[in-house]
Amino acid sequence: MPDMEHLLGVPLTRRTALGGTAALTASSVISESDPAIAAPLTKPVGVRMAIRTTVNGKAVPVEIDVRTSLLDLLREQLHLTGAKKGCDHGQCGACTVHVDGRRVASCLTLAAKVDGRAVTTIEGLADGKTLHPMQQAFIDHDALQCGYCTPGQIMAAVACVREGNATSKDRIREYMSGNICRCGAYVGIVAAIEQVAGREKV
Amino acid sequence: MRPFTYARPESAAAAVRAFMAAGAGAHYIAGGTSLYDLMKLDIEKPQHLIDVTTIRGLDAIETNGERLRFEALAPMSAVATDKVVLRDYPILAEALWKAASQQLRNMATVGGNLLQRTRCLYFRNGAGGTSVGNTYPCNKREPGSGCAAIGGLDRGQAVLGQSSSCTAVSPGDWPVALVALDAYVEVLGAGGSRAIPIAELYRLPGSTPNLEFTLQPGEMITAIVVPKTKAGRHSTYHKIRDRESYAFALASAAVALDMDGDTVTRARIGLGGVATKPWRATAAEALLAGKPLTPATALAAGHAAFADAKAGQHNGFKIELGARTVADALTIAAARNRS
Ligand SMILES: Cc1cc2nc3c(=O)[nH]c(=O)nc-3n(C[C@H](O)[C@H](O)[C@H](O)COP(=O)(O)OP(=O)(O)OC[C@H]3O[C@@H](n4cnc5c(N)ncnc54)[C@H](O)[C@@H]3O)c2cc1C
Ligand code: FES
Ligand code: FES
């Protein structure tokens, strides 16, 4: 992703990637009033609230609609699309981020709840150009295929090690069970976590 | 999702006041892992959310003294890793760490857990929400509409405590362990505070499955209290699931034993995944009192726990599975901390 941003010279978001034509095509097929495909809330339309949160070390004052999830705030308003929406119901772990250092499912976290708190996403893990040891370990162990679950897996994995729950293969599997990988990269994921737990301070 | 107002009181008393002032449509929200989820499915439709997680100092875990006291906002993950709970009450620690995922346990509170709503497929997916599209009747969701689970896909439904209106399983693990240990909750309402035994917090579905709890409007759970018992050391929460982790129980047994050598002087047994509320297996407890714990008495107790069970079309397996889960739990609990 950082490489592509360099190439394009703009921060890449799904919105800029898809562009306007895709949206047009969609709206010509499906009526805009269909509640089943209501557009994500990019601007507050319901009850508004101003919050101050810290995201990846930067203070972010932002106005939200109180219905907004932390995941939608990150992706749609702050354009941090690393955290993924797999299920939007707490069932897959793709949206995992850290709030005040603890891992949470951002899809079931009201954005209003991070007022005054510090959020860390996958975008905030690397130290400049140096990958976080867990990111490097995922590469070393081929711990992904399509990569959709990976940002959530890595955020959960970092927390798993910090919590002291990466002490054996079985315990890693138990404490990583909230992160589903449809490609089945589990063997590599467990190996990557074991590597980091064994030798690094994270 | 429907619009709502959002308030963040700083004390439990202020939360109750905010709730009473907001009137109809007021709802407390703690971690939100049950409530916000159901709001997305258009099943819960609060007009006013009162976020209790900003209340200061309502998340303490106290283990000194005669009782264990867990304040309502303590995260599940914090109680699950408390040293005293881990050492002396595996039944409680296991009921927590075998539930949901670490992400959710960091968000979810031990108070909110008691009031989570059923995972019945027709209740959750039948409101015609965005990801489902279809609608199904559900007396819990829409009183009087009927029950699609009865005669439907009922593999996950209850075999104990169901009525002709509803067969939905009470989903939580933690309440099952608390029922076995005779815990109670402290609540604060407009009329003051009171204590409610956990077993009395839950209603059977009967003809009003929409009414699940005995809390009065505006009553807030402030703490969960567990009387200390030596039986905690001979205890387990044994949970059988479709997959090894991160799934709700098909059948579970919370067991704590008072033992004299090999003899069970008193057994406490709670059942989860099989009943419409956290279930106490009193017949099985009575059968074991004064008997040695052997594979035969353990299995007999398991069968006694399900003597009144009734199966639907696809959930008959839960009766034998449940009995054997109880038997295994008894064996595990008895083997613990032998000295
Ligand atoms: C994918 C997934 C898997 C899960 N797996 C399991 C599992 O295996 N086992 C299990 O037991 N649970 C499981 N859960 C459920 C989870 O444990 C509960 O959702 C959680 O414990 C609820 O706590 P909360 O603080 O988030 O409650 P909330 O969602 O905030 O609230 C739940 C209800 O309680 C009310 N409430 C909250 N706090 C109070 C209070 N102090 N006083 C009065 N009312 C209050 C709210 O108004 C609401 O009606 C799972 C959830 C998900 C999403
Ligand atoms: S998107 Fe949050 S858990 Fe699936
Ligand atoms: S790498 Fe494809 S879902 Fe995990």
CSV table of N, CA and C in Angstrom, one decimal, chain B residues 163-239:
chain,number,residue,atom,x,y,z
B,163,SER,N,-41.5,-22.8,25.8
B,163,SER,CA,-42.9,-22.8,25.8
B,163,SER,C,-43.5,-22.9,24.4
B,164,SER,N,-44.8,-22.8,24.3
B,164,SER,CA,-45.3,-22.9,22.9
B,164,SER,C,-45.2,-21.6,22.2
B,165,SER,N,-44.6,-20.6,22.9
B,165,SER,CA,-44.4,-19.3,22.2
B,165,SER,C,-42.9,-19.1,21.8
B,166,CYS,N,-42.0,-19.8,22.5
B,166,CYS,CA,-40.6,-19.5,22.3
B,166,CYS,C,-39.7,-20.6,22.8
B,167,THR,N,-38.6,-20.9,22.0
B,167,THR,CA,-37.7,-22.0,22.4
B,167,THR,C,-36.3,-21.4,22.4
B,168,ALA,N,-36.1,-20.1,22.4
B,168,ALA,CA,-34.8,-19.5,22.2
B,168,ALA,C,-33.9,-19.8,23.5
B,169,VAL,N,-32.6,-20.0,23.2
B,169,VAL,CA,-31.7,-20.4,24.2
B,169,VAL,C,-31.2,-19.1,24.9
B,170,SER,N,-31.0,-19.1,26.2
B,170,SER,CA,-30.3,-18.1,26.9
B,170,SER,C,-28.8,-18.2,26.6
B,171,PRO,N,-28.2,-17.2,26.0
B,171,PRO,CA,-26.9,-17.5,25.3
B,171,PRO,C,-25.6,-17.4,26.2
B,172,GLY,N,-25.7,-16.7,27.3
B,172,GLY,CA,-24.5,-16.4,28.1
B,172,GLY,C,-23.9,-17.6,28.8
B,173,ASP,N,-22.6,-17.5,29.0
B,173,ASP,CA,-21.9,-18.6,29.8
B,173,ASP,C,-21.8,-18.1,31.2
B,174,TRP,N,-21.4,-16.9,31.4
B,174,TRP,CA,-21.1,-16.3,32.7
B,174,TRP,C,-22.3,-16.5,33.7
B,175,PRO,N,-23.6,-16.1,33.2
B,175,PRO,CA,-24.7,-16.3,34.1
B,175,PRO,C,-24.9,-17.7,34.6
B,176,VAL,N,-24.5,-18.7,33.8
B,176,VAL,CA,-24.7,-20.1,34.1
B,176,VAL,C,-23.8,-20.4,35.3
B,177,ALA,N,-22.6,-19.9,35.2
B,177,ALA,CA,-21.6,-20.2,36.4
B,177,ALA,C,-22.1,-19.4,37.6
B,178,LEU,N,-22.6,-18.3,37.4
B,178,LEU,CA,-23.1,-17.5,38.6
B,178,LEU,C,-24.3,-18.1,39.2
B,179,VAL,N,-25.2,-18.7,38.4
B,179,VAL,CA,-26.4,-19.4,39.0
B,179,VAL,C,-25.9,-20.5,39.8
B,180,ALA,N,-24.9,-21.3,39.4
B,180,ALA,CA,-24.5,-22.4,40.1
B,180,ALA,C,-23.9,-22.0,41.5
B,181,LEU,N,-23.3,-20.8,41.5
B,181,LEU,CA,-22.7,-20.3,42.8
B,181,LEU,C,-23.6,-19.4,43.6
B,182,ASP,N,-24.9,-19.4,43.3
B,182,ASP,CA,-25.8,-18.6,44.1
B,182,ASP,C,-25.4,-17.1,44.2
B,183,ALA,N,-25.0,-16.6,43.1
B,183,ALA,CA,-24.6,-15.2,43.1
B,183,ALA,C,-25.8,-14.3,43.1
B,184,TYR,N,-25.6,-13.0,43.4
B,184,TYR,CA,-26.7,-12.1,43.2
B,184,TYR,C,-26.2,-10.8,42.6
B,185,VAL,N,-27.1,-10.0,42.1
B,185,VAL,CA,-26.7,-8.7,41.5
B,185,VAL,C,-27.2,-7.6,42.4
B,186,GLU,N,-26.5,-6.5,42.5
B,186,GLU,CA,-26.9,-5.3,43.2
B,186,GLU,C,-27.4,-4.3,42.1
B,187,VAL,N,-28.6,-3.8,42.2
B,187,VAL,CA,-29.1,-2.9,41.2
B,187,VAL,C,-29.5,-1.6,41.9
B,188,LEU,N,-29.4,-0.5,41.0
B,188,LEU,CA,-29.8,0.8,41.5
B,188,LEU,C,-30.9,1.3,40.5
B,189,GLY,N,-32.0,1.7,41.1
B,189,GLY,CA,-33.1,2.3,40.3
B,189,GLY,C,-33.7,3.6,40.9
B,190,ALA,N,-34.7,4.1,40.3
B,190,ALA,CA,-35.3,5.3,40.7
B,190,ALA,C,-35.8,5.2,42.2
B,191,GLY,N,-36.2,4.0,42.6
B,191,GLY,CA,-36.7,3.8,43.9
B,191,GLY,C,-35.6,3.3,44.9
B,192,GLY,N,-34.3,3.4,44.5
B,192,GLY,CA,-33.3,3.0,45.4
B,192,GLY,C,-32.6,1.8,45.0
B,193,SER,N,-31.8,1.1,45.9
B,193,SER,CA,-31.1,-0.1,45.5
B,193,SER,C,-31.7,-1.3,46.1
B,194,ARG,N,-31.4,-2.4,45.4
B,194,ARG,CA,-31.9,-3.7,45.9
B,194,ARG,C,-30.9,-4.8,45.4
B,195,ALA,N,-31.1,-6.0,46.0
B,195,ALA,CA,-30.3,-7.2,45.5
B,195,ALA,C,-31.2,-8.2,44.9
B,196,ILE,N,-30.8,-8.8,43.8
B,196,ILE,CA,-31.6,-9.8,43.1
B,196,ILE,C,-30.8,-11.1,42.9
B,197,PRO,N,-31.2,-12.2,43.5
B,197,PRO,CA,-30.5,-13.5,43.2
B,197,PRO,C,-30.4,-13.6,41.7
B,198,ILE,N,-29.3,-14.1,41.1
B,198,ILE,CA,-29.1,-14.2,39.7
B,198,ILE,C,-30.3,-15.0,39.1
B,199,ALA,N,-30.6,-16.1,39.8
B,199,ALA,CA,-31.6,-17.0,39.2
B,199,ALA,C,-33.0,-16.3,39.1
B,200,GLU,N,-33.2,-15.3,39.9
B,200,GLU,CA,-34.5,-14.5,39.8
B,200,GLU,C,-34.4,-13.3,38.8
B,201,LEU,N,-33.2,-13.1,38.2
B,201,LEU,CA,-33.1,-12.0,37.2
B,201,LEU,C,-33.7,-12.4,35.9
B,202,TYR,N,-33.9,-13.7,35.7
B,202,TYR,CA,-34.3,-14.3,34.4
B,202,TYR,C,-35.8,-14.8,34.5
B,203,ARG,N,-36.5,-14.6,33.5
B,203,ARG,CA,-37.9,-15.1,33.4
B,203,ARG,C,-37.9,-16.3,32.4
B,204,LEU,N,-38.8,-17.2,32.6
B,204,LEU,CA,-39.1,-18.2,31.6
B,204,LEU,C,-39.9,-17.5,30.5
B,205,PRO,N,-39.8,-18.0,29.3
B,205,PRO,CA,-40.6,-17.3,28.2
B,205,PRO,C,-42.1,-17.3,28.3
B,206,GLY,N,-42.7,-18.5,28.8
B,206,GLY,CA,-44.1,-18.5,28.9
B,206,GLY,C,-44.8,-18.0,27.7
B,207,SER,N,-45.8,-17.1,27.9
B,207,SER,CA,-46.5,-16.5,26.8
B,207,SER,C,-46.0,-15.1,26.5
B,208,THR,N,-45.0,-14.7,27.2
B,208,THR,CA,-44.4,-13.3,27.0
B,208,THR,C,-42.9,-13.4,26.9
B,209,PRO,N,-42.4,-14.1,25.8
B,209,PRO,CA,-40.9,-14.2,25.7
B,209,PRO,C,-40.2,-12.9,25.4
B,210,ASN,N,-41.0,-11.9,25.1
B,210,ASN,CA,-40.3,-10.5,25.0
B,210,ASN,C,-39.8,-10.0,26.3
B,211,LEU,N,-40.4,-10.5,27.4
B,211,LEU,CA,-40.0,-10.0,28.7
B,211,LEU,C,-39.0,-11.1,29.2
B,212,GLU,N,-37.7,-10.7,29.3
B,212,GLU,CA,-36.6,-11.6,29.6
B,212,GLU,C,-36.1,-11.5,31.0
B,213,PHE,N,-36.1,-10.3,31.5
B,213,PHE,CA,-35.5,-10.0,32.8
B,213,PHE,C,-36.5,-9.4,33.8
B,214,THR,N,-36.1,-9.4,35.1
B,214,THR,CA,-37.0,-8.9,36.1
B,214,THR,C,-36.7,-7.5,36.5
B,215,LEU,N,-35.7,-6.9,35.8
B,215,LEU,CA,-35.3,-5.5,36.2
B,215,LEU,C,-36.5,-4.6,35.9
B,216,GLN,N,-36.7,-3.6,36.7
B,216,GLN,CA,-37.7,-2.5,36.4
B,216,GLN,C,-37.1,-1.5,35.5
B,217,PRO,N,-37.9,-0.8,34.7
B,217,PRO,CA,-37.3,0.2,33.8
B,217,PRO,C,-36.4,1.2,34.6
B,218,GLY,N,-35.2,1.4,34.1
B,218,GLY,CA,-34.3,2.3,34.7
B,218,GLY,C,-33.4,1.7,35.7
B,219,GLU,N,-33.7,0.4,36.1
B,219,GLU,CA,-32.8,-0.2,37.1
B,219,GLU,C,-31.5,-0.6,36.4
B,220,MET,N,-30.4,-0.2,37.1
B,220,MET,CA,-29.1,-0.5,36.5
B,220,MET,C,-28.3,-1.5,37.4
B,221,ILE,N,-27.7,-2.4,36.8
B,221,ILE,CA,-26.9,-3.4,37.6
B,221,ILE,C,-25.6,-2.6,38.0
B,222,THR,N,-25.3,-2.6,39.3
B,222,THR,CA,-24.0,-2.0,39.7
B,222,THR,C,-22.9,-3.0,40.1
B,223,ALA,N,-23.3,-4.1,40.5
B,223,ALA,CA,-22.3,-5.1,40.9
B,223,ALA,C,-22.9,-6.5,40.9
B,224,ILE,N,-22.0,-7.5,40.8
B,224,ILE,CA,-22.3,-8.9,40.9
B,224,ILE,C,-21.6,-9.4,42.1
B,225,VAL,N,-22.3,-10.1,43.0
B,225,VAL,CA,-21.7,-10.6,44.2
B,225,VAL,C,-21.8,-12.1,44.3
B,226,VAL,N,-20.6,-12.7,44.6
B,226,VAL,CA,-20.6,-14.2,44.7
B,226,VAL,C,-20.1,-14.6,46.1
B,227,PRO,N,-21.0,-15.3,46.8
B,227,PRO,CA,-20.5,-15.8,48.2
B,227,PRO,C,-19.4,-16.7,48.0
B,228,LYS,N,-18.3,-16.5,48.8
B,228,LYS,CA,-17.2,-17.4,48.7
B,228,LYS,C,-17.5,-18.8,49.1
B,229,THR,N,-16.9,-19.8,48.4
B,229,THR,CA,-17.2,-21.2,48.7
B,229,THR,C,-15.9,-22.0,48.4
B,230,LYS,N,-15.7,-23.0,49.3
B,230,LYS,CA,-14.5,-23.9,49.0
B,230,LYS,C,-14.8,-24.7,47.7
B,231,ALA,N,-16.1,-24.9,47.4
B,231,ALA,CA,-16.4,-25.6,46.2
B,231,ALA,C,-15.8,-25.0,44.9
B,232,GLY,N,-15.4,-23.7,45.0
B,232,GLY,CA,-14.8,-23.1,43.9
B,232,GLY,C,-13.6,-23.8,43.4
B,233,ARG,N,-12.8,-24.4,44.3
B,233,ARG,CA,-11.6,-25.1,44.0
B,233,ARG,C,-11.9,-26.4,43.2
B,234,HIS,N,-13.0,-27.0,43.5
B,234,HIS,CA,-13.4,-28.3,42.7
B,234,HIS,C,-14.5,-27.8,41.7
B,235,SER,N,-14.1,-27.0,40.8
B,235,SER,CA,-15.1,-26.5,39.9
B,235,SER,C,-14.6,-26.4,38.4
B,236,THR,N,-15.5,-26.3,37.5
B,236,THR,CA,-15.2,-26.1,36.1
B,236,THR,C,-16.4,-25.5,35.4
B,237,TYR,N,-16.1,-24.9,34.3
B,237,TYR,CA,-17.1,-24.5,33.3
B,237,TYR,C,-16.8,-25.3,32.0
B,238,HIS,N,-17.5,-26.3,31.7
B,238,HIS,CA,-17.2,-27.2,30.6
B,238,HIS,C,-18.2,-26.8,29.4
B,239,LYS,N,-17.6,-26.4,28.3
B,239,LYS,CA,-18.4,-25.9,27.2
B,239,LYS,C,-18.2,-26.6,25.9
